[in-house]
């Protein structure tokens, strides 16, 4: 079946919905989403969206920009960060005008709270910058945007799974997706495609990411010849619930919660004397691993405590209701009275599909765009987060760059006709499905995925070195061999989740390979990428972005310079 639209957005999280909403006045717009839109991961974001509104104390977008660049370990492109921090402010007011129920100050303004790495006067101390709706900020953003999209006649194709993106004459011509309800393959012929398919945290065992975050859009782009940028940088969030990885928002520490080791010590005093528990996530996660390695985990085990007991019932009930409820539900612990077991949890892909500041997908270090192909949100890398993202900056990124991509696409669809649909456009997608469908081997998808997640956690997580990464390279080869021998028992066409999980696993395997090869290549430590065999940041050789291409000979690399405008790289102290 072939559909024809001016623009197709893949993904209905914050980035996809913001793009759809901004494109909808300019043409016929379809959104394809494998999840029902309001189930997208954006809806789980708790802590808030960062913008220098200055509602609680003095603040400026320049300070926000400085913090973001320093937080990124100087790998972020500063032109893109400037746009992010300037446009954050109008974006938050726009959400407010669409009806988003922000938490308020006594005077009725949008309330703001501190978050990791956000400071006043270029690093002098924490600043209240995160705008929030209790600890349900993402939920409110998603509901608000979805209502606006429905009001503006966006067409939704819910539970359609992207399989391929179509290229013709160097242009993007559309996308191919599988309808979950029927098993049919649909081709979407479009002048512009915007990928907003989110992250890929499911490559790790302990993760805050929902099951659907398997990096499908990134893997599709990679197979279509687009490089992936900076995939070696994967963020671990300090406070996942022990063993489960379910996130306890940084908002908890923003409201005053502290991390403690087995002696009860507030160990962040030793690692970040100024910002303490609100240092950036890469530093706090590494400090936690060090405490555990040196035997100061709770009972000598691999977890630490998040202490909320001193915050008082009022703060917990009004500002952190979800955090406290999660602790009760998943651990059976009363956070008002007891400390909570936490460990770092795989959280956010800094890397992704490379784009310019207008959301256009680019294919090389000269920023050459693919006409009609756009990406935004966690699937994309613009790059505003560099080697380490600050909390609250993803929600800004998805909205600011979702909108910018849409604005550029709006003029593109006005000025251009449809690229001709390639003949037998859905061949590659059909082939992918038919390769998997009669799969009659002995290997189970679940078992391979378990092995992948355990091994990635062991060998390619917070600390890495050449030895662990080479071992992971071999493990991936074995897992790919096993993947070629999988068994799919469900031969049905309706809601064949076994088939979908197999497709998703294939994507995770491809992306893990890119992560491992990129991490092996980068012989320095920067942000979330910590090489024990190269423990220093090396600005002379490595102040550059990785672009990884999938070729017949494996992963090949090119490198792109970092754009530096206002802030020269400095030592990172907090
Ligand atoms: C628990 C948690 C809490 C967080 N809290 C915060 C916070 O407080 N502040 C902050 O700034 N950031 C936070 N983050 C990060 C932030 O929420 C995400 O990075 C961001 O919401 C991603 O938005 P997105 O629109 O790019 O993708 P998502 O919201 O993940 O949406 C992806 C969309 O793509 C669709 N999709 C995926 N694959 C396919 C496919 N194959 N075919 C069709 N559709 C597909 C999905 O259906 C979905 O609609 C948090 C993240 C987590 C996991």
Coordinates of N, CA, C and O and ligand atoms in Angstrom, one line a residue, residues 10-16 32-35 37 40-49 115 160-162 196-199 208-210 212-213 216-217 247 249 347-348 376-379 389 391-396 398, ligand 1:
X10 N 8.6 10.4 11.6 CA 8.6 9.0 12.2 C 8.9 9.2 13.7 O 10.0 9.7 14.1
X11 N 8.0 8.8 14.6 CA 8.1 9.0 16.0 C 7.2 10.1 16.5 O 7.0 11.1 15.9
X12 N 6.5 9.7 17.6 CA 5.5 10.6 18.2 C 5.9 11.0 19.7 O 5.0 11.2 20.5
X13 N 7.2 11.1 20.0 CA 7.6 11.6 21.3 C 7.6 13.1 21.1 O 7.0 13.7 20.2
X14 N 8.3 13.8 22.1 CA 8.3 15.3 22.1 C 8.8 15.8 20.8 O 8.3 16.8 20.2
X15 N 9.9 15.2 20.2 CA 10.5 15.8 19.0 C 9.5 15.6 17.8 O 9.3 16.5 17.1
X16 N 9.0 14.4 17.7 CA 8.1 14.1 16.6 C 6.8 15.0 16.6 O 6.4 15.6 15.6
X32 N 4.1 8.6 11.8 CA 4.2 7.1 12.0 C 4.8 6.8 13.3 O 5.8 7.4 13.7
X33 N 4.1 6.0 14.2 CA 4.7 5.7 15.5 C 4.5 4.2 15.8 O 3.4 3.7 15.7
X34 N 5.6 3.6 16.3 CA 5.4 2.2 16.7 C 4.6 2.0 18.0 O 4.0 1.0 18.2
X35 N 4.6 3.1 18.8 CA 3.8 3.1 20.0 C 2.7 4.1 19.8 O 2.7 5.0 19.0
X37 N 1.0 7.3 20.5 CA 1.9 8.5 20.8 C 2.1 8.8 22.2 O 3.3 9.1 22.6
X40 N 5.0 7.3 24.3 CA 6.4 7.5 24.0 C 7.2 7.9 25.2 O 6.7 8.4 26.2
X41 N 8.5 7.6 25.1 CA 9.4 7.8 26.3 C 9.4 9.2 26.9 O 9.6 9.4 28.1
X42 N 9.2 10.2 26.0 CA 9.2 11.6 26.5 C 8.2 11.7 27.7 O 8.4 12.4 28.7
X43 N 7.1 10.9 27.7 CA 6.1 10.9 28.8 C 6.7 10.5 30.1 O 6.0 10.7 31.2
X44 N 7.8 9.8 30.2 CA 8.4 9.4 31.5 C 9.4 10.4 32.1 O 9.8 10.2 33.2
X45 N 9.7 11.5 31.3 CA 10.6 12.5 31.8 C 10.0 13.1 33.0 O 8.9 13.6 33.0
X46 N 10.8 13.2 34.1 CA 10.3 13.6 35.3 C 10.8 15.1 35.7 O 10.0 15.9 36.0
X47 N 12.1 15.2 35.7 CA 12.7 16.4 36.4 C 12.4 17.7 35.9 O 12.2 18.7 36.6
X48 N 12.4 17.9 34.5 CA 12.1 19.2 34.1 C 12.7 19.6 32.8 O 13.5 18.8 32.2
X49 N 12.5 20.8 32.3 CA 13.0 21.4 31.1 C 13.8 22.6 31.4 O 13.2 23.5 32.1
X115 N 19.4 21.7 39.1 CA 19.7 20.4 38.4 C 21.2 20.3 38.2 O 21.9 21.3 38.1
X160 N 2.7 1.6 13.7 CA 3.4 1.3 12.5 C 4.9 1.4 12.7 O 5.4 2.3 13.3
X161 N 5.6 0.4 12.3 CA 7.0 0.2 12.7 C 7.9 0.5 11.5 O 7.9 -0.1 10.5
X162 N 8.7 1.6 11.6 CA 9.6 2.0 10.5 C 10.6 0.9 10.2 O 11.2 0.3 11.1
X196 N 12.3 11.0 14.3 CA 12.3 11.4 15.7 C 12.1 10.1 16.5 O 11.1 10.1 17.3
X197 N 12.9 9.1 16.2 CA 12.5 7.8 16.8 C 13.2 7.5 18.2 O 13.1 6.4 18.7
X198 N 13.9 8.5 18.8 CA 14.3 8.4 20.1 C 15.6 7.5 20.3 O 16.3 7.3 19.3
X199 N 15.9 7.1 21.5 CA 17.2 6.5 21.9 C 17.3 5.0 21.8 O 16.4 4.4 21.2
X208 N 17.3 3.0 32.2 CA 16.1 3.7 32.5 C 15.2 3.7 31.3 O 14.0 4.2 31.4
X209 N 15.6 3.2 30.2 CA 14.9 3.3 29.0 C 13.8 2.3 28.8 O 14.0 1.1 29.2
X210 N 12.7 2.7 28.3 CA 11.5 1.8 28.0 C 11.9 0.8 27.0 O 12.9 0.9 26.2
X212 N 10.8 0.0 24.2 CA 10.8 0.3 22.8 C 12.1 1.1 22.3 O 12.2 1.3 21.1
X213 N 13.0 1.4 23.3 CA 14.1 2.3 22.9 C 15.2 1.4 22.3 O 16.2 1.1 23.0
X216 N 15.8 2.3 16.4 CA 15.4 1.8 15.1 C 15.8 2.9 14.0 O 16.3 2.5 13.0
X217 N 15.5 4.1 14.3 CA 15.7 5.2 13.3 C 17.2 5.3 13.0 O 17.6 5.5 11.8
X247 N 14.3 4.9 36.7 CA 14.9 6.1 37.1 C 14.3 6.8 38.3 O 13.1 6.9 38.4
X249 N 14.5 10.5 39.4 CA 14.9 11.7 38.7 C 16.0 12.4 39.5 O 15.9 12.5 40.7
X347 N 21.2 5.6 30.2 CA 20.1 6.6 30.2 C 19.9 7.3 28.9 O 18.8 7.4 28.4
X348 N 21.0 7.7 28.3 CA 20.8 8.7 27.1 C 22.0 8.6 26.1 O 23.1 8.5 26.5
X376 N 15.6 14.7 14.5 CA 15.5 15.6 15.7 C 15.3 14.7 16.9 O 14.8 13.6 16.8
X377 N 15.7 15.2 18.1 CA 15.5 14.5 19.3 C 16.6 13.6 19.6 O 17.7 13.7 19.1
X378 N 16.3 12.6 20.5 CA 17.4 11.7 21.0 C 18.0 10.9 19.8 O 19.2 10.5 19.9
X379 N 17.3 10.7 18.8 CA 17.8 9.9 17.6 C 18.9 10.7 16.9 O 19.7 10.1 16.2
X389 N 25.5 15.0 28.4 CA 24.3 15.9 28.4 C 24.0 16.3 29.9 O 24.1 15.5 30.8
X391 N 21.2 17.3 32.7 CA 19.8 17.1 32.9 C 19.0 18.2 32.5 O 19.4 19.4 32.5
X392 N 17.8 18.0 32.1 CA 16.8 19.0 31.6 C 17.1 19.5 30.2 O 16.3 20.2 29.6
X393 N 18.2 19.1 29.6 CA 18.6 19.7 28.3 C 18.0 18.8 27.1 O 18.0 19.3 26.0
X394 N 17.6 17.6 27.4 CA 17.0 16.8 26.3 C 15.6 17.3 26.0 O 15.3 17.5 24.8
X395 N 14.8 17.6 27.0 CA 13.5 18.1 26.7 C 13.6 19.5 25.9 O 12.8 19.7 25.0
X396 N 14.6 20.3 26.2 CA 14.8 21.5 25.4 C 15.2 21.1 24.0 O 14.6 21.6 23.0
X398 N 14.7 18.4 22.2 CA 13.7 17.8 21.3 C 12.7 18.8 20.8 O 12.3 18.7 19.6
Ligands
LIG1 C1 12.9 7.9 32.7 C2 13.5 9.1 31.9 C3 13.4 10.3 32.5 C4 13.9 11.4 31.8 N1 13.8 12.7 32.3 C5 14.2 13.8 31.7 C6 14.0 15.1 32.2 O1 13.5 15.3 33.3 N2 14.5 16.1 31.4 C7 15.1 15.9 30.2 O2 15.4 16.9 29.6 N3 15.2 14.7 29.7 C8 14.8 13.6 30.4 N4 14.9 12.4 29.8 C9 15.4 12.2 28.5 C10 14.3 12.6 27.5 O3 13.1 12.3 28.1 C11 14.4 11.9 26.2 O4 15.7 12.0 25.7 C12 13.4 12.5 25.2 O5 12.1 12.6 25.7 C13 13.4 11.8 23.8 O6 12.4 12.4 23.0 P1 12.2 11.9 21.5 O7 11.0 12.6 21.0 O8 13.5 12.1 20.8 O9 11.9 10.3 21.6 P2 10.8 9.5 22.4 O10 10.0 10.3 23.3 O11 11.6 8.3 22.9 O12 9.9 9.0 21.2 C14 10.3 8.1 20.2 C15 9.2 7.9 19.3 O13 9.6 7.1 18.2 C16 8.7 6.1 17.9 N5 9.5 5.0 17.2 C17 10.7 4.4 17.7 N6 11.0 3.5 16.8 C18 10.1 3.5 15.8 C19 9.9 2.7 14.7 N7 10.8 1.7 14.3 N8 8.9 2.9 13.9 C20 8.0 3.9 14.2 N9 8.1 4.7 15.3 C21 9.2 4.4 16.1 C22 8.1 5.7 19.2 O14 6.9 5.1 19.0 C23 8.0 7.1 19.9 O15 6.8 7.7 19.5 C24 14.5 11.2 30.5 C25 14.5 10.0 30.0 C26 14.1 8.9 30.7 C27 14.2 7.5 30.0

